[in-house]
mmCIF file of C-alpha atoms and ligand atoms in Angstrom:
data_model
loop_
_atom_site.group_PDB
_atom_site.id
_atom_site.type_symbol
_atom_site.label_atom_id
_atom_site.label_comp_id
_atom_site.label_asym_id
_atom_site.label_seq_id
_atom_site.Cartn_x
_atom_site.Cartn_y
_atom_site.Cartn_z
ATOM 1 C CA MET A 1 0.000 0.000 0.000
ATOM 2 C CA LYS A 2 1.413 3.363 -1.038
ATOM 3 C CA PRO A 3 1.329 6.086 1.623
ATOM 4 C CA GLU A 4 -1.263 8.760 0.877
ATOM 5 C CA ILE A 5 -0.262 12.403 0.577
ATOM 6 C CA LEU A 6 -1.989 15.707 -0.095
ATOM 7 C CA MET A 7 -0.703 18.073 -2.799
ATOM 8 C CA MET A 8 -1.709 21.674 -2.108
ATOM 9 C CA GLY A 9 -1.045 23.130 -5.568
ATOM 10 C CA PRO A 10 0.459 22.201 -8.926
ATOM 11 C CA MET A 11 4.139 21.231 -8.793
ATOM 12 C CA MET A 12 6.854 20.757 -11.417
ATOM 13 C CA PRO A 13 6.023 17.860 -13.773
ATOM 14 C CA HIS A 14 8.992 15.786 -12.594
ATOM 15 C CA VAL A 15 7.927 16.254 -8.979
ATOM 16 C CA GLU A 16 4.319 15.311 -9.657
ATOM 17 C CA ALA A 17 5.466 12.256 -11.640
ATOM 18 C CA ALA A 18 7.814 11.069 -8.873
ATOM 19 C CA LEU A 19 5.192 11.604 -6.182
ATOM 20 C CA ASP A 20 2.511 9.805 -8.220
ATOM 21 C CA GLU A 21 4.905 6.887 -8.560
ATOM 22 C CA ALA A 22 5.613 6.588 -4.840
ATOM 23 C CA TYR A 23 2.342 7.709 -3.231
ATOM 24 C CA THR A 24 -1.389 7.939 -3.672
ATOM 25 C CA VAL A 25 -1.625 11.679 -4.280
ATOM 26 C CA HIS A 26 -4.750 13.670 -3.426
ATOM 27 C CA ARG A 27 -4.698 16.988 -5.288
ATOM 28 C CA LEU A 28 -6.530 19.547 -3.164
ATOM 29 C CA PHE A 29 -6.341 22.134 -5.957
ATOM 30 C CA GLN A 30 -8.208 19.835 -8.343
ATOM 31 C CA ALA A 31 -10.926 18.758 -5.943
ATOM 32 C CA ASP A 32 -14.448 19.848 -6.936
ATOM 33 C CA ASP A 33 -15.318 19.779 -3.269
ATOM 34 C CA ALA A 34 -12.204 20.217 -1.101
ATOM 35 C CA ASP A 35 -14.206 19.768 2.070
ATOM 36 C CA ALA A 36 -15.627 16.426 0.919
ATOM 37 C CA MET A 37 -12.191 15.305 -0.236
ATOM 38 C CA LEU A 38 -10.640 16.083 3.144
ATOM 39 C CA ALA A 39 -13.525 14.388 4.948
ATOM 40 C CA GLU A 40 -13.115 11.218 2.877
ATOM 41 C CA ALA A 41 -9.311 10.929 2.444
ATOM 42 C CA GLY A 42 -8.105 13.153 5.319
ATOM 43 C CA PRO A 43 -7.851 10.377 7.932
ATOM 44 C CA ARG A 44 -5.484 8.380 5.666
ATOM 45 C CA ILE A 45 -3.223 11.238 4.576
ATOM 46 C CA ARG A 46 0.276 11.057 6.105
ATOM 47 C CA GLY A 47 2.134 13.737 4.153
ATOM 48 C CA ILE A 48 1.696 17.129 2.498
ATOM 49 C CA ALA A 49 3.584 18.390 -0.564
ATOM 50 C CA THR A 50 3.304 22.151 -0.836
ATOM 51 C CA ASP A 51 5.180 25.312 -1.755
ATOM 52 C CA GLY A 52 6.122 28.567 -0.052
ATOM 53 C CA GLY A 53 3.034 30.364 -1.362
ATOM 54 C CA LYS A 54 0.345 27.772 -0.606
ATOM 55 C CA GLY A 55 1.996 26.583 2.610
ATOM 56 C CA ALA A 56 -0.121 24.517 4.998
ATOM 57 C CA GLY A 57 -2.443 26.124 7.493
ATOM 58 C CA ALA A 58 -3.902 24.674 10.661
ATOM 59 C CA ASP A 59 -7.266 24.581 8.837
ATOM 60 C CA VAL A 60 -5.984 21.867 6.471
ATOM 61 C CA MET A 61 -3.508 20.140 8.823
ATOM 62 C CA GLY A 62 -6.254 19.961 11.422
ATOM 63 C CA ARG A 63 -8.257 17.750 9.040
ATOM 64 C CA LEU A 64 -5.374 15.240 8.768
ATOM 65 C CA PRO A 65 -5.097 13.299 12.038
ATOM 66 C CA ALA A 66 -2.466 10.902 10.609
ATOM 67 C CA LEU A 67 -0.226 13.679 9.259
ATOM 68 C CA GLU A 68 3.502 13.038 9.801
ATOM 69 C CA VAL A 69 5.393 15.274 7.368
ATOM 70 C CA VAL A 70 5.102 18.494 5.328
ATOM 71 C CA SER A 71 7.552 18.874 2.438
ATOM 72 C CA CYS A 72 7.769 22.462 1.205
ATOM 73 C CA TYR A 73 9.140 23.545 -2.183
ATOM 74 C CA GLY A 74 10.902 26.785 -1.206
ATOM 75 C CA VAL A 75 12.997 28.001 1.707
ATOM 76 C CA GLY A 76 10.426 30.370 3.234
ATOM 77 C CA VAL A 77 7.975 28.554 5.468
ATOM 78 C CA ASP A 78 5.972 31.554 6.693
ATOM 79 C CA ALA A 79 2.809 30.139 5.058
ATOM 80 C CA ILE A 80 3.099 26.930 7.098
ATOM 81 C CA ASP A 81 1.647 26.956 10.592
ATOM 82 C CA LEU A 82 4.841 25.784 12.313
ATOM 83 C CA ASP A 83 3.374 26.016 15.808
ATOM 84 C CA HIS A 84 0.550 23.684 14.815
ATOM 85 C CA ALA A 85 3.008 21.264 13.172
ATOM 86 C CA ARG A 86 5.426 21.333 16.136
ATOM 87 C CA GLY A 87 2.595 20.898 18.607
ATOM 88 C CA ARG A 88 1.615 17.664 16.873
ATOM 89 C CA GLY A 89 5.138 16.408 16.191
ATOM 90 C CA VAL A 90 4.722 16.839 12.406
ATOM 91 C CA THR A 91 8.092 17.092 10.593
ATOM 92 C CA VAL A 92 8.415 20.119 8.291
ATOM 93 C CA THR A 93 11.038 20.294 5.539
ATOM 94 C CA ASN A 94 12.016 23.051 3.086
ATOM 95 C CA THR A 95 14.576 23.553 0.294
ATOM 96 C CA PRO A 96 17.397 25.743 1.646
ATOM 97 C CA ASP A 97 20.836 26.291 0.063
ATOM 98 C CA VAL A 98 20.054 24.946 -3.419
ATOM 99 C CA LEU A 99 18.444 28.303 -4.273
ATOM 100 C CA ASN A 100 21.008 30.637 -2.669
ATOM 101 C CA ASP A 101 22.868 31.334 -5.904
ATOM 102 C CA ASP A 102 19.848 32.251 -8.019
ATOM 103 C CA VAL A 103 18.026 34.298 -5.374
ATOM 104 C CA ALA A 104 21.273 36.184 -4.735
ATOM 105 C CA ASN A 105 21.659 36.680 -8.488
ATOM 106 C CA MET A 106 18.170 38.212 -8.607
ATOM 107 C CA ALA A 107 19.177 40.668 -5.887
ATOM 108 C CA VAL A 108 22.370 41.559 -7.773
ATOM 109 C CA ALA A 109 20.398 41.884 -11.028
ATOM 110 C CA LEU A 110 17.986 44.309 -9.346
ATOM 111 C CA VAL A 111 20.857 46.348 -7.889
ATOM 112 C CA LEU A 112 22.426 46.634 -11.349
ATOM 113 C CA ALA A 113 19.108 47.177 -13.148
ATOM 114 C CA THR A 114 18.046 49.976 -10.801
ATOM 115 C CA SER A 115 21.442 51.690 -10.627
ATOM 116 C CA ARG A 116 21.904 51.558 -14.428
ATOM 117 C CA THR A 117 18.177 52.314 -15.125
ATOM 118 C CA LEU A 118 18.075 49.320 -17.494
ATOM 119 C CA VAL A 119 14.312 49.086 -17.861
ATOM 120 C CA ALA A 120 13.727 52.818 -18.365
ATOM 121 C CA ASN A 121 16.573 52.913 -20.887
ATOM 122 C CA ASP A 122 15.130 49.935 -22.740
ATOM 123 C CA ALA A 123 11.884 51.898 -23.123
ATOM 124 C CA PHE A 124 13.937 54.944 -24.131
ATOM 125 C CA VAL A 125 15.384 53.050 -27.108
ATOM 126 C CA ARG A 126 12.113 51.321 -28.079
ATOM 127 C CA GLN A 127 10.200 54.610 -28.036
ATOM 128 C CA GLY A 128 12.710 56.283 -30.390
ATOM 129 C CA ARG A 129 13.653 58.907 -27.797
ATOM 130 C CA TRP A 130 17.366 58.198 -28.345
ATOM 131 C CA LEU A 131 17.054 59.928 -31.732
ATOM 132 C CA GLU A 132 16.449 63.149 -29.830
ATOM 133 C CA GLY A 133 19.410 62.825 -27.466
ATOM 134 C CA ASN A 134 20.974 60.690 -24.763
ATOM 135 C CA PRO A 135 19.242 59.599 -21.537
ATOM 136 C CA PRO A 136 20.304 60.936 -18.125
ATOM 137 C CA LEU A 137 23.463 59.324 -16.727
ATOM 138 C CA ALA A 138 23.009 56.394 -14.343
ATOM 139 C CA ARG A 139 24.863 55.625 -11.092
ATOM 140 C CA ALA A 140 27.897 53.398 -10.437
ATOM 141 C CA ILE A 141 27.796 50.741 -7.724
ATOM 142 C CA ARG A 142 31.523 50.522 -6.935
ATOM 143 C CA GLY A 143 32.178 52.038 -3.531
ATOM 144 C CA ARG A 144 28.488 52.379 -2.704
ATOM 145 C CA LYS A 145 27.067 51.012 0.508
ATOM 146 C CA VAL A 146 24.651 48.077 0.606
ATOM 147 C CA GLY A 147 22.704 47.162 3.747
ATOM 148 C CA ILE A 148 21.473 43.573 3.901
ATOM 149 C CA LEU A 149 18.417 42.900 6.047
ATOM 150 C CA GLY A 150 18.922 39.221 6.940
ATOM 151 C CA LEU A 151 22.514 38.061 6.504
ATOM 152 C CA GLY A 152 21.673 34.338 6.344
ATOM 153 C CA ARG A 153 22.481 31.761 3.692
ATOM 154 C CA ILE A 154 21.211 33.890 0.792
ATOM 155 C CA GLY A 155 22.220 37.215 2.362
ATOM 156 C CA LYS A 156 25.841 36.054 2.661
ATOM 157 C CA ASP A 157 25.846 35.022 -0.996
ATOM 158 C CA ILE A 158 24.538 38.488 -1.960
ATOM 159 C CA ALA A 159 27.228 40.118 0.205
ATOM 160 C CA GLU A 160 29.979 38.083 -1.426
ATOM 161 C CA LYS A 161 28.750 38.799 -4.954
ATOM 162 C CA LEU A 162 28.248 42.526 -4.425
ATOM 163 C CA GLY A 163 31.663 42.636 -2.736
ATOM 164 C CA VAL A 164 33.144 41.583 -6.076
ATOM 165 C CA PHE A 165 31.412 44.599 -7.651
ATOM 166 C CA GLY A 166 33.151 46.831 -5.112
ATOM 167 C CA CYS A 167 30.148 47.537 -2.888
ATOM 168 C CA VAL A 168 30.673 48.113 0.835
ATOM 169 C CA ILE A 169 28.500 45.707 2.814
ATOM 170 C CA ALA A 170 26.624 46.240 6.085
ATOM 171 C CA TYR A 171 23.885 44.119 7.636
ATOM 172 C CA HIS A 172 21.063 44.086 10.131
ATOM 173 C CA GLY A 173 19.634 41.063 11.936
ATOM 174 C CA ARG A 174 18.690 40.189 15.471
ATOM 175 C CA SER A 175 22.260 39.211 16.261
ATOM 176 C CA LYS A 176 25.803 40.247 15.355
ATOM 177 C CA GLN A 177 27.739 37.625 13.422
ATOM 178 C CA ASP A 178 31.418 36.828 13.034
ATOM 179 C CA VAL A 179 31.677 38.364 9.547
ATOM 180 C CA PRO A 180 33.790 41.175 8.108
ATOM 181 C CA TYR A 181 30.800 43.479 7.562
ATOM 182 C CA GLU A 182 29.514 46.385 9.625
ATOM 183 C CA TYR A 183 26.644 45.375 11.918
ATOM 184 C CA PHE A 184 23.691 47.615 12.706
ATOM 185 C CA ASP A 185 21.397 46.577 15.524
ATOM 186 C CA ASP A 186 18.904 49.167 14.301
ATOM 187 C CA LEU A 187 17.336 48.878 10.833
ATOM 188 C CA THR A 188 16.542 52.588 10.464
ATOM 189 C CA ALA A 189 20.124 53.487 11.357
ATOM 190 C CA MET A 190 21.391 51.081 8.695
ATOM 191 C CA ALA A 191 18.956 52.496 6.105
ATOM 192 C CA GLU A 192 20.264 55.969 6.910
ATOM 193 C CA ALA A 193 23.842 54.816 6.294
ATOM 194 C CA VAL A 194 23.445 52.901 3.026
ATOM 195 C CA ASP A 195 22.614 53.503 -0.654
ATOM 196 C CA PHE A 196 20.872 50.162 -1.198
ATOM 197 C CA LEU A 197 18.751 48.270 1.323
ATOM 198 C CA ILE A 198 18.205 44.614 0.367
ATOM 199 C CA ALA A 199 15.590 42.570 2.242
ATOM 200 C CA ILE A 200 16.375 38.835 2.376
ATOM 201 C CA CYS A 201 15.031 37.809 5.791
ATOM 202 C CA PRO A 202 12.148 35.375 6.422
ATOM 203 C CA GLY A 203 8.538 36.544 6.293
ATOM 204 C CA GLY A 204 6.156 36.048 9.215
ATOM 205 C CA PRO A 205 5.109 37.975 12.303
ATOM 206 C CA SER A 206 8.626 38.979 13.429
ATOM 207 C CA THR A 207 9.404 40.814 10.172
ATOM 208 C CA ASN A 208 5.914 41.957 9.184
ATOM 209 C CA GLY A 209 6.173 45.498 7.780
ATOM 210 C CA ILE A 210 9.599 46.167 9.302
ATOM 211 C CA VAL A 211 10.605 48.102 6.203
ATOM 212 C CA ASN A 212 8.187 50.887 7.098
ATOM 213 C CA ALA A 213 7.818 54.579 6.241
ATOM 214 C CA GLN A 214 10.541 55.549 8.716
ATOM 215 C CA VAL A 215 13.058 53.072 7.259
ATOM 216 C CA LEU A 216 12.246 54.158 3.692
ATOM 217 C CA GLN A 217 12.602 57.810 4.598
ATOM 218 C CA ALA A 218 15.971 57.056 6.202
ATOM 219 C CA LEU A 219 17.070 55.329 2.984
ATOM 220 C CA GLY A 220 16.192 58.591 1.269
ATOM 221 C CA PRO A 221 15.727 60.124 -2.180
ATOM 222 C CA GLU A 222 19.088 58.784 -3.399
ATOM 223 C CA GLY A 223 18.438 55.363 -1.884
ATOM 224 C CA THR A 224 17.149 52.144 -3.457
ATOM 225 C CA PHE A 225 15.101 49.429 -1.769
ATOM 226 C CA ILE A 226 15.370 45.865 -3.094
ATOM 227 C CA ASN A 227 13.069 43.108 -1.816
ATOM 228 C CA VAL A 228 13.784 39.460 -2.707
ATOM 229 C CA ALA A 229 12.396 38.098 0.579
ATOM 230 C CA ARG A 230 8.644 38.358 1.128
ATOM 231 C CA GLY A 231 6.153 41.125 0.349
ATOM 232 C CA SER A 232 5.081 41.094 3.989
ATOM 233 C CA VAL A 233 8.492 42.478 4.982
ATOM 234 C CA HIS A 234 7.727 45.913 3.507
ATOM 235 C CA ASP A 235 4.774 48.177 4.243
ATOM 236 C CA GLU A 236 3.538 48.391 0.659
ATOM 237 C CA ALA A 237 1.336 51.483 1.107
ATOM 238 C CA ALA A 238 4.297 53.308 2.673
ATOM 239 C CA LEU A 239 6.572 52.072 -0.127
ATOM 240 C CA VAL A 240 4.225 53.317 -2.867
ATOM 241 C CA ALA A 241 3.870 56.671 -1.096
ATOM 242 C CA ALA A 242 7.645 57.033 -0.646
ATOM 243 C CA LEU A 243 8.277 56.304 -4.333
ATOM 244 C CA GLU A 244 5.475 58.662 -5.378
ATOM 245 C CA ASN A 245 6.587 61.602 -3.303
ATOM 246 C CA GLY A 246 10.312 61.059 -3.847
ATOM 247 C CA THR A 247 11.291 60.394 -0.227
ATOM 248 C CA LEU A 248 12.690 57.125 -1.655
ATOM 249 C CA GLY A 249 14.684 57.078 -4.889
ATOM 250 C CA MET A 250 14.068 53.686 -6.467
ATOM 251 C CA ALA A 251 12.904 50.153 -5.769
ATOM 252 C CA GLY A 252 13.509 46.723 -7.251
ATOM 253 C CA LEU A 253 10.774 44.350 -6.144
ATOM 254 C CA ASP A 254 10.492 40.602 -6.709
ATOM 255 C CA VAL A 255 7.801 40.147 -4.048
ATOM 256 C CA PHE A 256 4.570 41.926 -3.076
ATOM 257 C CA GLU A 257 2.148 41.924 -0.169
ATOM 258 C CA ALA A 258 -0.787 40.447 -2.113
ATOM 259 C CA GLU A 259 1.053 38.861 -5.041
ATOM 260 C CA PRO A 260 0.290 38.187 -7.818
ATOM 261 C CA SER A 261 -1.660 41.444 -7.364
ATOM 262 C CA VAL A 262 0.590 44.471 -7.579
ATOM 263 C CA PRO A 263 -0.498 47.989 -6.580
ATOM 264 C CA GLU A 264 -1.767 49.861 -9.640
ATOM 265 C CA ALA A 265 0.400 52.882 -8.802
ATOM 266 C CA LEU A 266 3.630 50.890 -9.190
ATOM 267 C CA LEU A 267 2.741 49.876 -12.743
ATOM 268 C CA THR A 268 3.307 53.334 -14.168
ATOM 269 C CA MET A 269 6.342 54.406 -12.125
ATOM 270 C CA ASP A 270 9.680 54.387 -13.888
ATOM 271 C CA ASN A 271 11.683 54.480 -10.654
ATOM 272 C CA VAL A 272 10.620 50.921 -9.906
ATOM 273 C CA ILE A 273 11.580 47.567 -11.433
ATOM 274 C CA LEU A 274 9.048 44.790 -10.947
ATOM 275 C CA GLN A 275 9.576 41.028 -11.089
ATOM 276 C CA PRO A 276 6.964 38.252 -10.669
ATOM 277 C CA HIS A 277 8.605 36.485 -7.670
ATOM 278 C CA GLN A 278 11.288 34.764 -9.730
ATOM 279 C CA GLY A 279 14.244 34.772 -7.311
ATOM 280 C CA SER A 280 14.691 31.006 -7.534
ATOM 281 C CA GLY A 281 13.027 30.827 -10.942
ATOM 282 C CA THR A 282 15.568 29.058 -13.112
ATOM 283 C CA ILE A 283 15.149 25.591 -14.589
ATOM 284 C CA GLU A 284 18.259 24.392 -12.760
ATOM 285 C CA THR A 285 17.374 25.704 -9.308
ATOM 286 C CA ARG A 286 13.705 24.778 -9.501
ATOM 287 C CA ARG A 287 14.703 21.243 -10.496
ATOM 288 C CA ALA A 288 17.052 21.003 -7.511
ATOM 289 C CA MET A 289 14.296 22.308 -5.219
ATOM 290 C CA GLY A 290 11.879 19.735 -6.629
ATOM 291 C CA ASP A 291 14.419 16.942 -6.124
ATOM 292 C CA LEU A 292 14.743 17.977 -2.490
ATOM 293 C CA VAL A 293 10.963 17.890 -1.973
ATOM 294 C CA ILE A 294 10.934 14.331 -3.357
ATOM 295 C CA GLU A 295 13.996 13.277 -1.333
ATOM 296 C CA ASN A 296 12.662 14.594 1.976
ATOM 297 C CA LEU A 297 9.419 12.656 1.534
ATOM 298 C CA ARG A 298 11.298 9.538 0.397
ATOM 299 C CA ARG A 299 13.533 9.618 3.459
ATOM 300 C CA HIS A 300 10.656 10.200 5.823
ATOM 301 C CA PHE A 301 8.606 7.299 4.514
ATOM 302 C CA ALA A 302 11.715 5.073 4.440
ATOM 303 C CA GLY A 303 12.128 5.723 8.151
ATOM 304 C CA GLU A 304 15.286 7.797 7.616
ATOM 305 C CA ALA A 305 16.046 11.300 8.892
ATOM 306 C CA VAL A 306 14.824 13.947 6.428
ATOM 307 C CA LYS A 307 17.564 15.869 4.616
ATOM 308 C CA THR A 308 16.522 19.456 5.350
ATOM 309 C CA PRO A 309 14.266 19.770 8.382
ATOM 310 C CA VAL A 310 12.993 23.199 9.400
ATOM 311 C CA GLY A 311 14.562 23.739 12.815
HETATM 312 O O1 A2R B 1 18.118 37.731 13.039
HETATM 313 P P1 A2R B 1 19.209 36.719 12.861
HETATM 314 O O2 A2R B 1 20.522 37.177 13.434
HETATM 315 O O3 A2R B 1 18.789 35.332 13.276
HETATM 316 O O4 A2R B 1 19.458 36.657 11.272
HETATM 317 C C1 A2R B 1 18.508 36.088 10.386
HETATM 318 C C2 A2R B 1 17.625 37.154 9.738
HETATM 319 N N1 A2R B 1 16.379 37.388 10.492
HETATM 320 C C3 A2R B 1 15.969 38.592 10.897
HETATM 321 N N2 A2R B 1 16.497 39.808 10.760
HETATM 322 C C4 A2R B 1 15.850 40.850 11.321
HETATM 323 N N3 A2R B 1 14.699 40.732 12.011
HETATM 324 C C5 A2R B 1 14.124 39.518 12.178
HETATM 325 N N4 A2R B 1 12.983 39.407 12.860
HETATM 326 C C6 A2R B 1 14.775 38.368 11.596
HETATM 327 N N5 A2R B 1 14.496 37.053 11.570
HETATM 328 C C7 A2R B 1 15.489 36.466 10.898
HETATM 329 O O5 A2R B 1 17.319 36.635 8.441
HETATM 330 C C8 A2R B 1 19.256 35.516 9.188
HETATM 331 O O6 A2R B 1 20.439 36.202 8.957
HETATM 332 C C9 A2R B 1 18.337 35.723 8.008
HETATM 333 C C10 A2R B 1 17.675 34.459 7.488
HETATM 334 O O7 A2R B 1 18.648 33.616 7.040
HETATM 335 P P2 A2R B 1 18.377 32.072 6.744
HETATM 336 O O8 A2R B 1 17.561 31.488 7.831
HETATM 337 O O9 A2R B 1 19.686 31.446 6.415
HETATM 338 O O10 A2R B 1 17.410 32.092 5.476
HETATM 339 P P3 A2R B 1 17.780 32.062 3.919
HETATM 340 O O11 A2R B 1 17.942 30.665 3.463
HETATM 341 O O12 A2R B 1 18.875 33.016 3.632
HETATM 342 O O13 A2R B 1 16.407 32.595 3.316
HETATM 343 C C11 A2R B 1 15.884 33.872 3.713
HETATM 344 C C12 A2R B 1 14.517 34.134 3.141
HETATM 345 C C13 A2R B 1 13.497 33.006 3.217
HETATM 346 O O14 A2R B 1 12.907 32.878 4.467
HETATM 347 C C14 A2R B 1 12.475 33.404 2.158
HETATM 348 O O15 A2R B 1 11.466 34.197 2.713
HETATM 349 C C15 A2R B 1 13.281 34.265 1.215
HETATM 350 O O16 A2R B 1 14.588 34.354 1.768
HETATM 351 O O17 A2R B 1 13.305 33.683 -0.041
#
């Protein structure tokens, strides 16, 4: 008898194929009546396969009395009710490390794209405005100061990469680390001191809206805010207002509070570069993340320790 698992949303074809092979998969997203499906199959379901967006709430986990493991495609687990899982002894896994390189590359791409006004200049050429003269000069990044909010696995990769470009790195987190970068115990003070503020901390209650109006104002009219973490980390209304009234210079955003909905006002601003949450979105990295989702479930149901448990 194959173990039964619940799939919260569509996954990569190779992941779905591997899971179908090893388990009886109940696809919640395809159920005509999710409630009836959970009532019928819920008592037999021992695992959940999900992603960072869909997560797993107590509402669903609470319907699965035999649940043992949640395997999440993505490193951020803010959409999974960890307290509920811990309280019941349910193992939660995610996909750290394999995505560091590409998420860091997205941050670097946004730093370069904002500083060199790549998107506005692309429009400049397409619209034939070059025929009338050159665009305004852009800004260099060598020697400019970058503040990283969340110097973890991905944050350290960003620091290393931007170091190669000649940026001067600082960071803010809840604790000082043994690293050769300036530490700020206060986020507003760091924003005041840097040219670029890059958010790459986890989402969830402890970081909800911490990049607020005060932090954005401290970053200032020459400053750029980059978010490759979670939309919940910034106060989006304050961010839109700061970009509109010029208290903040530019932003490069891969994540949004209510994604895939993006505030209308951002769509027409040329001091903002928008991405559809694609930090880890390469074929290579997504495949590696998918492999890890499969491997964590395989190990769990083989009675082995999972590879990447959420602590
Ligand atoms: O606070 P610390 O010293 O534990 O540093 C962690 C920092 N962090 C925070 N910083 C400020 N305020 C907080 N409330 C807070 N909570 C955590 O974020 C640490 O340096 C960093 C997270 O690093 P890792 O756990 O290694 O995560 P990783 O793999 O770099 O991914 C970061 C996030 C994910 O959670 C997704 O939301 C996103 O990137 O894709």
